[in-house]
Coordinates of C-alpha atoms in Angstrom, one line a residue:
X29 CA 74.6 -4.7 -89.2
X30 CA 73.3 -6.3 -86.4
X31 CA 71.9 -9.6 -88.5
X32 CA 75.1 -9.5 -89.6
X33 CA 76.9 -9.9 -86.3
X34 CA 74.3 -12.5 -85.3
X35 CA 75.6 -14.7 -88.0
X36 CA 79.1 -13.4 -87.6
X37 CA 78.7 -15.0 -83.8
X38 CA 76.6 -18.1 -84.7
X39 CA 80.2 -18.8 -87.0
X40 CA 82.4 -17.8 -83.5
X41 CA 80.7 -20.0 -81.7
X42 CA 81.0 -23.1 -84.4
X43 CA 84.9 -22.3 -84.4
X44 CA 85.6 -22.2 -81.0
X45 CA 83.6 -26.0 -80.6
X46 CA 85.2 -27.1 -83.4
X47 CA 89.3 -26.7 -83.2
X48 CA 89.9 -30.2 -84.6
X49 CA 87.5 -29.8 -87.1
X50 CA 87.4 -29.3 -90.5
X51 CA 87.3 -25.5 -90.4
X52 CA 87.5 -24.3 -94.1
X53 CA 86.1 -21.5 -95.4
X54 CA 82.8 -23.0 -97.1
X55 CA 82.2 -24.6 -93.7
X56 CA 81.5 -21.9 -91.6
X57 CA 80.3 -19.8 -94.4
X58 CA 77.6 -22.6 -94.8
X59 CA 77.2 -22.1 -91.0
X60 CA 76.6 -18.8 -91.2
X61 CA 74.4 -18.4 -94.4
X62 CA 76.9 -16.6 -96.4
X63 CA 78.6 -17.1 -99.6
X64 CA 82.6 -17.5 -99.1
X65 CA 83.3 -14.1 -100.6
X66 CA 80.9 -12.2 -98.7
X67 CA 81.7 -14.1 -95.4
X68 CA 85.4 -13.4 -95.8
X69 CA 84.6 -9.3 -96.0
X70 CA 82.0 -9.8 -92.8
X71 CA 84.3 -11.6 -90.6
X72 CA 87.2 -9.4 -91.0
X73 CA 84.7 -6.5 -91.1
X74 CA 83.3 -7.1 -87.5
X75 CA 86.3 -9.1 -86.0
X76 CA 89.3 -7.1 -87.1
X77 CA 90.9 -10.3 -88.6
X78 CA 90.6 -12.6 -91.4
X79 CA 89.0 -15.6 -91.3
X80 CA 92.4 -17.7 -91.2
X81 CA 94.4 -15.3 -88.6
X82 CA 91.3 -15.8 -86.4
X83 CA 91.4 -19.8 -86.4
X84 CA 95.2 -20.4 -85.9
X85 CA 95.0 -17.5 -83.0
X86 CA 92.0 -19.5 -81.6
X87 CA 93.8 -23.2 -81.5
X88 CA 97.7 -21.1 -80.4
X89 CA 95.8 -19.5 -77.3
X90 CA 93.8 -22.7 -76.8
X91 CA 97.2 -24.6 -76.5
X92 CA 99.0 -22.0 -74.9
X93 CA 95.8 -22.3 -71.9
X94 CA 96.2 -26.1 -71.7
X95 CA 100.1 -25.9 -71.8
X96 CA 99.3 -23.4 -68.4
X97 CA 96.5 -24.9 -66.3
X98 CA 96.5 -29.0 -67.7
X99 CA 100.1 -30.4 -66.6
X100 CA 99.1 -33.7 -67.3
X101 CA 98.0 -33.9 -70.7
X102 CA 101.1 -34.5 -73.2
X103 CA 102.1 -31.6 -75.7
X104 CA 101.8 -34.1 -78.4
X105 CA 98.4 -35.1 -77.2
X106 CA 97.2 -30.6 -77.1
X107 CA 98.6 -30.4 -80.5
X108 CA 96.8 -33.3 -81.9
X109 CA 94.1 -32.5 -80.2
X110 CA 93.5 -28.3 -81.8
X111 CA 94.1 -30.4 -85.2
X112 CA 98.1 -29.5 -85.5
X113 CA 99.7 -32.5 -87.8
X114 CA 103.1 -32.6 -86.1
X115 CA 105.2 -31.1 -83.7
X116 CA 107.5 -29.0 -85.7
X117 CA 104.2 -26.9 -87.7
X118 CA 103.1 -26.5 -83.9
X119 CA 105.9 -25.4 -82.3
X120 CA 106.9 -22.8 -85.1
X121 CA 103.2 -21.5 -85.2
X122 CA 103.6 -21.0 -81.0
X123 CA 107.0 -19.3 -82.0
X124 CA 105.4 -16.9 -83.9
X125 CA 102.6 -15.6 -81.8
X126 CA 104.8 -15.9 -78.2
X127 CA 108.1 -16.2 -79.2
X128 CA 109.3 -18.9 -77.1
X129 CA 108.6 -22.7 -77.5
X130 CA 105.4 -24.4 -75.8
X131 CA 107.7 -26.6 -73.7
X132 CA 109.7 -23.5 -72.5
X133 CA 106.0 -21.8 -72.3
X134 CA 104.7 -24.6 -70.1
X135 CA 108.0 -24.6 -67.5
X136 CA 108.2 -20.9 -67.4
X137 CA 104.3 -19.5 -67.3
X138 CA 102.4 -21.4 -65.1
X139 CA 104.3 -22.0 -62.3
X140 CA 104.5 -17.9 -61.5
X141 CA 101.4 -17.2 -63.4
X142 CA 103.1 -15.0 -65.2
X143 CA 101.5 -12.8 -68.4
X144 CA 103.3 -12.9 -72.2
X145 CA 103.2 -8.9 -73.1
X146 CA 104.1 -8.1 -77.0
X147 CA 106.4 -5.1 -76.6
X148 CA 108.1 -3.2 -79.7
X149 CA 112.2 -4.2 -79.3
X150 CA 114.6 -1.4 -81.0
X151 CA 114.7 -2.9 -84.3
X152 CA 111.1 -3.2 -84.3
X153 CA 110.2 -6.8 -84.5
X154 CA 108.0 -8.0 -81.7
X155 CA 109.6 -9.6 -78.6
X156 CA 108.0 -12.0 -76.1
X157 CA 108.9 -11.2 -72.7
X158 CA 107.5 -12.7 -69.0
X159 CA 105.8 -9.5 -66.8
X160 CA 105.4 -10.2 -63.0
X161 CA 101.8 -10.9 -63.0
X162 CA 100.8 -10.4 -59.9
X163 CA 103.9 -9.6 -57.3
X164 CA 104.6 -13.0 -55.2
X165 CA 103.3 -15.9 -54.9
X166 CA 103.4 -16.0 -51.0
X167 CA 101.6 -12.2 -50.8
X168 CA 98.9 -13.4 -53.3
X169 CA 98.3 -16.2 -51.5
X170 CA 97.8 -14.5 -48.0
X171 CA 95.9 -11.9 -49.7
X172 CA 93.2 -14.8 -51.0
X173 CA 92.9 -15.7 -47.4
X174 CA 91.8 -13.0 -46.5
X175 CA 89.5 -12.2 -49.6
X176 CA 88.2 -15.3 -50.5
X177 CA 86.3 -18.1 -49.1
X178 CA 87.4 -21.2 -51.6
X179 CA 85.4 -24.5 -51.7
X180 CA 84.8 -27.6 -54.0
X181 CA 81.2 -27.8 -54.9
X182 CA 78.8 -29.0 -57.4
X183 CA 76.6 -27.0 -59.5
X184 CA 73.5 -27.6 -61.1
X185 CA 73.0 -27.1 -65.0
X186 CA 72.3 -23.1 -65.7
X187 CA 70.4 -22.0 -68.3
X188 CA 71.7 -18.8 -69.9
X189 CA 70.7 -16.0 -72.3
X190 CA 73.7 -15.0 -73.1
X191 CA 75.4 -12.3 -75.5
X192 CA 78.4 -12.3 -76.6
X193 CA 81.2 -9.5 -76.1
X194 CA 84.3 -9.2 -78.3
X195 CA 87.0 -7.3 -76.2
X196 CA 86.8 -6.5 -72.5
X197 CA 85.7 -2.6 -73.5
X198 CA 82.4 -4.6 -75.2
X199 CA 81.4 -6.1 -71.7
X200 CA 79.1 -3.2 -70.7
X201 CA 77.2 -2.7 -73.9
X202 CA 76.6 -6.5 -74.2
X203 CA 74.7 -6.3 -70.9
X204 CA 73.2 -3.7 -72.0
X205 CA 71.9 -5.8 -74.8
X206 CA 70.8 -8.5 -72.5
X207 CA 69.1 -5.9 -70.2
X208 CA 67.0 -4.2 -72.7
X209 CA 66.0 -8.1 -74.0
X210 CA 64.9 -9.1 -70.6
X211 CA 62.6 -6.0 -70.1
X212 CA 60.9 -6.9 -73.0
X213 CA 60.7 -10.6 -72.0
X214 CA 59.3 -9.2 -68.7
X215 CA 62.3 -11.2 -67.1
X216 CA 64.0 -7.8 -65.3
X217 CA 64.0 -6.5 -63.2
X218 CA 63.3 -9.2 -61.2
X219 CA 63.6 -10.7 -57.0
X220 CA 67.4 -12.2 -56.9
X221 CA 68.1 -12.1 -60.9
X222 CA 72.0 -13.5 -61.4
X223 CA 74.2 -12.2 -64.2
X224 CA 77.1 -14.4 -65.0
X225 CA 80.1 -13.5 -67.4
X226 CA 81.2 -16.3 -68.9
X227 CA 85.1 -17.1 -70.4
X228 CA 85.5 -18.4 -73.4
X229 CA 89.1 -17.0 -73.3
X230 CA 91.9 -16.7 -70.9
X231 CA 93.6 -12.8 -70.4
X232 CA 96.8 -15.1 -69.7
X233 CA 97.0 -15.5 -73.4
X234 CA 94.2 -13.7 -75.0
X235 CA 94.4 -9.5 -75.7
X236 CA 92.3 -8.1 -73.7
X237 CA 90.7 -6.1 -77.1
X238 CA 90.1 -10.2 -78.3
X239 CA 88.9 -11.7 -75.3
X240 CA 85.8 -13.5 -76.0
X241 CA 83.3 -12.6 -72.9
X242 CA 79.6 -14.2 -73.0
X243 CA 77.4 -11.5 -71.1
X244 CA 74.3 -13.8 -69.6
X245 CA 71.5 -13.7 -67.3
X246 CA 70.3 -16.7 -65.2
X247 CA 67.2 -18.3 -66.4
X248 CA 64.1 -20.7 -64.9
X249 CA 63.5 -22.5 -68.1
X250 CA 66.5 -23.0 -71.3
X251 CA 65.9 -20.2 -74.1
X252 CA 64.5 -21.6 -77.4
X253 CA 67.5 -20.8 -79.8
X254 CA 68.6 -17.5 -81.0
X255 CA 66.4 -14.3 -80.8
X256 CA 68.7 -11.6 -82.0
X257 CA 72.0 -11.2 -81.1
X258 CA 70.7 -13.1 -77.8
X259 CA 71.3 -16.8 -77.9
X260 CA 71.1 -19.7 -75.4
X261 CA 73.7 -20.7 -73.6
X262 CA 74.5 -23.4 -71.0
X263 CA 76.7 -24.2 -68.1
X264 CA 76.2 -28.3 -67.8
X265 CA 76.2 -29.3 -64.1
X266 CA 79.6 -30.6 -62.2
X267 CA 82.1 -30.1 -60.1
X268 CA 83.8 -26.6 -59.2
X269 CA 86.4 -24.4 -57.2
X270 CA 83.9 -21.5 -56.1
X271 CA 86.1 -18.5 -54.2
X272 CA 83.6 -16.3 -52.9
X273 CA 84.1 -12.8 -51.9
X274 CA 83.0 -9.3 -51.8
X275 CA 85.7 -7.6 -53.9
X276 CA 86.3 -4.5 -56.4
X277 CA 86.3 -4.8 -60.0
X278 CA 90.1 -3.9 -59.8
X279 CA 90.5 -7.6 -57.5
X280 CA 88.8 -9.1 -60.2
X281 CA 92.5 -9.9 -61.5
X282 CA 93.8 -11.0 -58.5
X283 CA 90.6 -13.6 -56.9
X284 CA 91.5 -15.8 -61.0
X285 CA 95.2 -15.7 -60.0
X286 CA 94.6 -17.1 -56.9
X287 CA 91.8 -19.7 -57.5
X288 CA 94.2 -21.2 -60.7
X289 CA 96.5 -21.4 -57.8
X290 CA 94.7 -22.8 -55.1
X291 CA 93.8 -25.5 -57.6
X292 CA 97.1 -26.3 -58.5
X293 CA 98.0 -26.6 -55.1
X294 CA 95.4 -29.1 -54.6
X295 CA 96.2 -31.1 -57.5
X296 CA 93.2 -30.6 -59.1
X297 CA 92.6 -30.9 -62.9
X298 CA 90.6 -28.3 -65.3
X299 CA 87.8 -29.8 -67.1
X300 CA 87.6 -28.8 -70.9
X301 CA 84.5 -25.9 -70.1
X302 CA 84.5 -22.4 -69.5
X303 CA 85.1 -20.5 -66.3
X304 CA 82.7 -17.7 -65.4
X305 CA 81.4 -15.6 -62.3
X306 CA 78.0 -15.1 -60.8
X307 CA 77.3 -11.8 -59.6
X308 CA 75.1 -11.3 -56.4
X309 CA 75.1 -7.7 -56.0
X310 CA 76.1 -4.5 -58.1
X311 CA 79.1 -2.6 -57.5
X312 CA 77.5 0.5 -58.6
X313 CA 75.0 0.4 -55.9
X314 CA 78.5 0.1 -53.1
X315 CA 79.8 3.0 -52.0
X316 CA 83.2 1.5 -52.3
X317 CA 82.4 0.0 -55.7
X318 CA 82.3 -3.4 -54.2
X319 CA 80.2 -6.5 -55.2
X320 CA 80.2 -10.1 -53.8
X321 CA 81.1 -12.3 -56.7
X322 CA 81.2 -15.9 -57.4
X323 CA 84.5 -17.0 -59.1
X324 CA 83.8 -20.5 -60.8
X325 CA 86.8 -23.0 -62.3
X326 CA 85.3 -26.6 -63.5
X327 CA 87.3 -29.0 -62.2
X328 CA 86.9 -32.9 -62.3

Protein backbone atom coordinates (compact mmCIF):
# COMPACT_ATOMS: atom_id res chain seq x y z
CA UNK A 1 0.00 0.00 0.00
CA UNK A 2 2.33 2.38 0.72
CA UNK A 3 4.14 2.33 -3.00
CA UNK A 4 0.94 2.67 -3.95
CA UNK A 5 0.13 5.96 -2.21
CA UNK A 6 3.61 7.19 -3.25
CA UNK A 7 2.39 7.09 -6.71
CA UNK A 8 -1.12 8.00 -5.80
CA UNK A 9 0.62 11.45 -4.51
CA UNK A 10 3.33 11.89 -7.20
CA UNK A 11 -0.33 11.97 -9.52
CA UNK A 12 -1.86 14.73 -6.65
CA UNK A 13 0.80 16.64 -6.99
CA UNK A 14 0.83 16.70 -11.08
CA UNK A 15 -2.98 17.64 -10.77
CA UNK A 16 -2.87 20.31 -8.57
CA UNK A 17 0.23 22.01 -10.93
CA UNK A 18 -1.61 21.31 -13.75
CA UNK A 19 -5.46 22.77 -13.64
CA UNK A 20 -5.22 24.13 -17.23
CA UNK A 21 -3.68 21.17 -18.41
CA UNK A 22 -4.59 18.37 -20.23
CA UNK A 23 -5.60 16.16 -17.31
CA UNK A 24 -7.09 12.92 -18.86
CA UNK A 25 -6.94 9.80 -17.58
CA UNK A 26 -3.84 8.30 -19.56
CA UNK A 27 -2.02 11.36 -18.43
CA UNK A 28 -1.69 11.01 -14.98
CA UNK A 29 -1.87 7.27 -15.17
CA UNK A 30 1.35 7.65 -17.29
CA UNK A 31 2.54 9.92 -14.40
CA UNK A 32 2.01 7.65 -11.99
CA UNK A 33 3.14 4.27 -13.66
CA UNK A 34 -0.17 2.75 -13.84
CA UNK A 35 -2.35 1.36 -16.46
CA UNK A 36 -5.77 3.46 -16.79
CA UNK A 37 -7.86 0.64 -15.27
CA UNK A 38 -5.79 0.02 -12.37
CA UNK A 39 -5.19 3.73 -11.70
CA UNK A 40 -8.85 4.51 -11.74
CA UNK A 41 -9.38 1.62 -8.75
CA UNK A 42 -6.09 3.16 -6.79
CA UNK A 43 -7.13 6.71 -6.83
CA UNK A 44 -10.60 6.14 -5.70
CA UNK A 45 -9.20 3.48 -3.39
CA UNK A 46 -6.89 5.86 -1.43
CA UNK A 47 -8.68 9.25 -2.15
CA UNK A 48 -12.32 8.42 -1.56
CA UNK A 49 -13.24 9.85 -5.08
CA UNK A 50 -12.90 9.12 -8.68
CA UNK A 51 -10.42 10.36 -10.69
CA UNK A 52 -12.90 12.88 -12.46
CA UNK A 53 -14.89 14.13 -9.10
CA UNK A 54 -11.39 14.83 -7.83
CA UNK A 55 -10.20 17.25 -10.76
CA UNK A 56 -13.48 19.36 -11.18
CA UNK A 57 -13.46 19.68 -7.10
CA UNK A 58 -9.75 20.69 -7.39
CA UNK A 59 -10.23 23.64 -10.29
CA UNK A 60 -14.19 24.63 -8.25
CA UNK A 61 -12.23 25.15 -4.87
CA UNK A 62 -9.31 26.66 -6.81
CA UNK A 63 -11.80 29.31 -8.21
CA UNK A 64 -13.82 29.60 -5.36
CA UNK A 65 -10.10 30.65 -3.37
CA UNK A 66 -9.30 33.22 -6.13
CA UNK A 67 -12.96 34.49 -6.32
CA UNK A 68 -12.17 35.09 -2.17
CA UNK A 69 -8.63 36.46 -1.73
CA UNK A 70 -7.76 37.95 -5.64
CA UNK A 71 -10.36 40.82 -6.27
CA UNK A 72 -8.61 41.97 -9.08
CA UNK A 73 -8.34 39.23 -11.39
CA UNK A 74 -11.56 38.93 -13.79
CA UNK A 75 -14.02 35.87 -13.31
CA UNK A 76 -13.51 35.34 -16.97
CA UNK A 77 -9.84 35.42 -16.67
CA UNK A 78 -10.10 32.41 -13.19
CA UNK A 79 -12.23 30.38 -15.35
CA UNK A 80 -10.02 30.40 -18.27
CA UNK A 81 -7.36 30.10 -16.34
CA UNK A 82 -8.44 26.30 -14.22
CA UNK A 83 -9.18 25.32 -18.07
CA UNK A 84 -13.23 26.13 -17.98
CA UNK A 85 -14.32 26.85 -21.79
CA UNK A 86 -17.02 29.36 -21.04
CA UNK A 87 -18.85 31.00 -18.55
CA UNK A 88 -22.15 29.21 -18.48
CA UNK A 89 -20.22 25.30 -17.95
CA UNK A 90 -18.41 27.32 -15.04
CA UNK A 91 -20.95 28.92 -13.38
CA UNK A 92 -23.28 25.77 -13.35
CA UNK A 93 -20.29 23.52 -12.23
CA UNK A 94 -19.80 26.36 -9.12
CA UNK A 95 -23.74 25.97 -8.68
CA UNK A 96 -23.40 22.57 -8.00
CA UNK A 97 -20.82 22.25 -5.47
CA UNK A 98 -21.89 25.81 -3.53
CA UNK A 99 -25.02 26.54 -4.67
CA UNK A 100 -24.83 30.02 -5.35
CA UNK A 101 -23.15 31.78 -8.38
CA UNK A 102 -19.27 32.81 -8.28
CA UNK A 103 -20.20 36.48 -8.72
CA UNK A 104 -22.76 36.23 -5.75
CA UNK A 105 -19.80 33.92 -4.11
CA UNK A 106 -17.21 36.69 -4.59
CA UNK A 107 -19.61 39.80 -3.22
CA UNK A 108 -20.94 37.71 -0.35
CA UNK A 109 -17.75 35.49 1.08
CA UNK A 110 -14.89 37.45 1.25
CA UNK A 111 -15.85 40.53 2.49
CA UNK A 112 -17.01 38.81 6.08
CA UNK A 113 -14.86 35.88 5.54
CA UNK A 114 -17.54 33.94 5.95
CA UNK A 115 -17.47 29.73 5.53
CA UNK A 116 -19.99 27.76 2.78
CA UNK A 117 -21.30 24.67 5.24
CA UNK A 118 -23.35 21.80 3.14
CA UNK A 119 -26.25 21.15 5.52
CA UNK A 120 -29.18 18.52 4.70
CA UNK A 121 -32.55 20.93 3.90
CA UNK A 122 -36.01 18.99 4.66
CA UNK A 123 -36.39 17.52 1.40
CA UNK A 124 -32.96 16.31 1.43
CA UNK A 125 -31.09 17.95 -1.27
CA UNK A 126 -28.00 19.88 -0.14
CA UNK A 127 -28.34 23.64 0.52
CA UNK A 128 -25.52 26.22 0.54
CA UNK A 129 -25.76 28.45 3.31
CA UNK A 130 -23.19 31.51 4.73
CA UNK A 131 -22.08 30.57 8.70
CA UNK A 132 -20.55 33.54 10.74
CA UNK A 133 -17.01 32.57 10.57
CA UNK A 134 -15.53 34.07 13.05
CA UNK A 135 -18.11 36.66 15.13
CA UNK A 136 -17.19 40.43 13.89
CA UNK A 137 -14.99 41.87 12.03
CA UNK A 138 -14.20 44.73 14.51
CA UNK A 139 -13.62 41.93 17.59
CA UNK A 140 -11.38 39.89 15.29
CA UNK A 141 -9.51 42.63 14.44
CA UNK A 142 -8.80 43.88 18.09
CA UNK A 143 -8.13 40.41 19.01
CA UNK A 144 -5.15 40.21 16.21
CA UNK A 145 -3.70 43.20 17.98
CA UNK A 146 -3.31 41.82 20.67
CA UNK A 147 -2.19 38.21 19.41
CA UNK A 148 -0.23 38.91 16.54
CA UNK A 149 2.73 40.89 15.57
CA UNK A 150 2.10 41.36 11.49
CA UNK A 151 4.94 42.50 9.15
CA UNK A 152 5.88 42.40 5.34
CA UNK A 153 9.03 40.56 4.86
CA UNK A 154 11.01 38.60 2.58
CA UNK A 155 11.91 35.10 2.86
CA UNK A 156 14.61 33.13 1.57
CA UNK A 157 14.05 29.85 -0.56
CA UNK A 158 13.31 26.73 1.98
CA UNK A 159 14.05 23.50 1.25
CA UNK A 160 11.51 20.98 2.42
CA UNK A 161 11.01 17.20 3.00
CA UNK A 162 7.80 17.16 3.07
CA UNK A 163 4.84 14.51 3.35
CA UNK A 164 1.75 14.90 2.38
CA UNK A 165 -1.51 14.59 4.50
CA UNK A 166 -5.05 14.06 3.06
CA UNK A 167 -7.61 15.47 5.65
CA UNK A 168 -6.78 17.50 8.76
CA UNK A 169 -7.22 14.08 11.03
CA UNK A 170 -3.92 12.78 8.73
CA UNK A 171 -1.70 15.83 9.98
CA UNK A 172 -0.28 13.98 12.94
CA UNK A 173 0.54 10.72 11.39
CA UNK A 174 2.24 12.52 8.41
CA UNK A 175 4.65 14.00 10.87
CA UNK A 176 4.96 11.11 12.24
CA UNK A 177 6.22 9.80 8.91
CA UNK A 178 8.53 12.66 8.52
CA UNK A 179 9.89 12.12 12.10
CA UNK A 180 10.71 8.59 11.88
CA UNK A 181 12.49 9.53 8.20
CA UNK A 182 14.67 12.18 9.79
CA UNK A 183 15.94 9.80 12.57
CA UNK A 184 17.06 7.65 10.13
CA UNK A 185 18.69 10.50 8.04
CA UNK A 186 20.29 11.52 11.40
CA UNK A 187 18.55 14.93 10.75
CA UNK A 188 16.28 14.79 14.31
CA UNK A 189 16.39 15.56 16.62
CA UNK A 190 18.42 18.33 16.02
CA UNK A 191 19.51 22.30 17.69
CA UNK A 192 16.49 24.75 16.32
CA UNK A 193 14.93 22.04 13.72
CA UNK A 194 11.60 24.00 12.05
CA UNK A 195 8.54 22.08 10.98
CA UNK A 196 6.28 23.85 8.54
CA UNK A 197 2.74 22.77 7.37
CA UNK A 198 2.25 23.83 4.22
CA UNK A 199 -1.52 24.65 2.32
CA UNK A 200 -2.19 23.47 -0.66
CA UNK A 201 -5.88 24.03 0.11
CA UNK A 202 -7.97 26.58 1.76
CA UNK A 203 -10.61 25.33 4.82
CA UNK A 204 -12.68 28.38 3.34
CA UNK A 205 -13.66 26.10 0.57
CA UNK A 206 -12.04 22.81 1.09
CA UNK A 207 -13.66 19.90 3.73
CA UNK A 208 -11.66 19.62 6.30
CA UNK A 209 -11.58 15.48 5.71
CA UNK A 210 -10.12 16.79 1.87
CA UNK A 211 -7.80 19.39 2.82
CA UNK A 212 -4.51 18.81 1.28
CA UNK A 213 -1.75 19.52 4.12
CA UNK A 214 2.13 19.04 3.22
CA UNK A 215 3.75 17.92 6.71
CA UNK A 216 7.68 19.12 6.19
CA UNK A 217 10.74 19.68 8.00
CA UNK A 218 13.22 22.51 7.23
CA UNK A 219 16.32 21.44 5.50
CA UNK A 220 20.25 22.72 4.95
CA UNK A 221 20.65 21.32 1.52
CA UNK A 222 17.27 20.48 -1.15
CA UNK A 223 16.26 16.62 -0.89
CA UNK A 224 17.29 14.56 -4.06
CA UNK A 225 13.73 13.52 -5.24
CA UNK A 226 11.32 11.12 -3.62
CA UNK A 227 12.42 8.52 -1.00
CA UNK A 228 9.29 6.96 0.07
CA UNK A 229 6.32 8.57 0.72
CA UNK A 230 8.82 11.56 1.59
CA UNK A 231 9.36 13.94 -1.29
CA UNK A 232 11.07 17.31 -1.82
CA UNK A 233 9.37 20.23 -1.52
CA UNK A 234 10.12 23.96 -1.91
CA UNK A 235 8.99 27.32 -0.77
CA UNK A 236 10.74 29.80 -3.59
CA UNK A 237 11.89 32.97 -1.92
CA UNK A 238 9.67 36.40 -1.86
CA UNK A 239 7.66 38.58 -0.29
CA UNK A 240 5.26 37.75 2.71
CA UNK A 241 2.67 38.87 5.48
CA UNK A 242 4.27 36.96 8.58
CA UNK A 243 1.86 37.37 11.91
CA UNK A 244 3.76 36.09 14.57
CA UNK A 245 2.51 34.93 17.82
CA UNK A 246 2.42 32.51 20.54
CA UNK A 247 -1.05 31.00 20.22
CA UNK A 248 -3.22 27.63 20.87
CA UNK A 249 -3.91 25.26 18.30
CA UNK A 250 -7.65 26.32 18.78
CA UNK A 251 -6.32 30.27 17.50
CA UNK A 252 -4.94 28.60 14.79
CA UNK A 253 -8.45 29.55 12.94
CA UNK A 254 -8.60 32.88 14.04
CA UNK A 255 -4.44 34.28 13.37
CA UNK A 256 -5.58 33.00 9.07
CA UNK A 257 -8.83 35.03 9.42
CA UNK A 258 -7.04 37.87 10.54
CA UNK A 259 -3.85 37.87 8.39
CA UNK A 260 -6.33 37.44 4.92
CA UNK A 261 -7.73 40.49 6.50
CA UNK A 262 -5.04 42.54 7.46
CA UNK A 263 -3.93 42.00 3.81
CA UNK A 264 -6.93 43.11 2.41
CA UNK A 265 -6.91 46.10 4.32
CA UNK A 266 -3.61 46.93 3.00
CA UNK A 267 -4.41 46.33 -0.48
CA UNK A 268 -2.17 43.78 -0.95
CA UNK A 269 -2.43 40.99 -3.65
CA UNK A 270 -1.89 36.99 -3.07
CA UNK A 271 0.64 35.50 -5.16
CA UNK A 272 -0.37 32.17 -6.98
CA UNK A 273 1.86 29.84 -4.01
CA UNK A 274 0.87 28.24 -0.97
CA UNK A 275 0.50 29.59 2.50
CA UNK A 276 2.09 27.68 5.34
CA UNK A 277 3.31 28.10 9.10
CA UNK A 278 6.66 27.63 10.76
CA UNK A 279 6.64 26.24 14.03
CA UNK A 280 9.25 27.46 16.73
CA UNK A 281 8.30 25.60 19.62
CA UNK A 282 5.81 22.60 20.57
CA UNK A 283 2.66 23.03 22.15
CA UNK A 284 2.93 19.78 23.82
CA UNK A 285 5.85 20.82 25.74
CA UNK A 286 3.37 24.33 27.14
CA UNK A 287 1.58 23.91 29.91
CA UNK A 288 -1.19 25.84 28.35
CA UNK A 289 -0.82 24.00 24.96
CA UNK A 290 0.72 26.98 23.48
CA UNK A 291 3.38 27.35 20.63
CA UNK A 292 4.82 30.51 18.95
CA UNK A 293 3.90 30.09 15.30
CA UNK A 294 4.80 31.75 12.16
CA UNK A 295 1.68 32.45 9.96
CA UNK A 296 2.98 33.03 6.24
CA UNK A 297 0.63 34.54 3.14
CA UNK A 298 2.88 35.23 -0.18
CA UNK A 299 2.03 38.39 -1.26
CA UNK A 300 3.60 40.47 -4.30
Amino acid sequence: MEEHKKRIIKAIRYIDNHLDADLSLENIAEVAMYSPFHFHRIFKLITGETLQNYIIRKKIEKSAFYLAVKKEMEIKEIYLDLGFSNHSVFSKTFKKYYGIAPSVFRNSAPETFHRILQIESKNGQPDAVFSQYICHVENLLNWTKMNLKIEVKELPEMNLAAVMSLGIDNVEPSYNVLIEWAKKKQLFPRENVKMISVYHDSFKVTPPDKVRIHACMLLDEKLDGQDGLVFSETIDAGKFIVGSGEVTLQDFEQCWVSLFLWMNEHHYSMRKAFPFEIYHSNFKEHPEGKMIVDFCIPIH
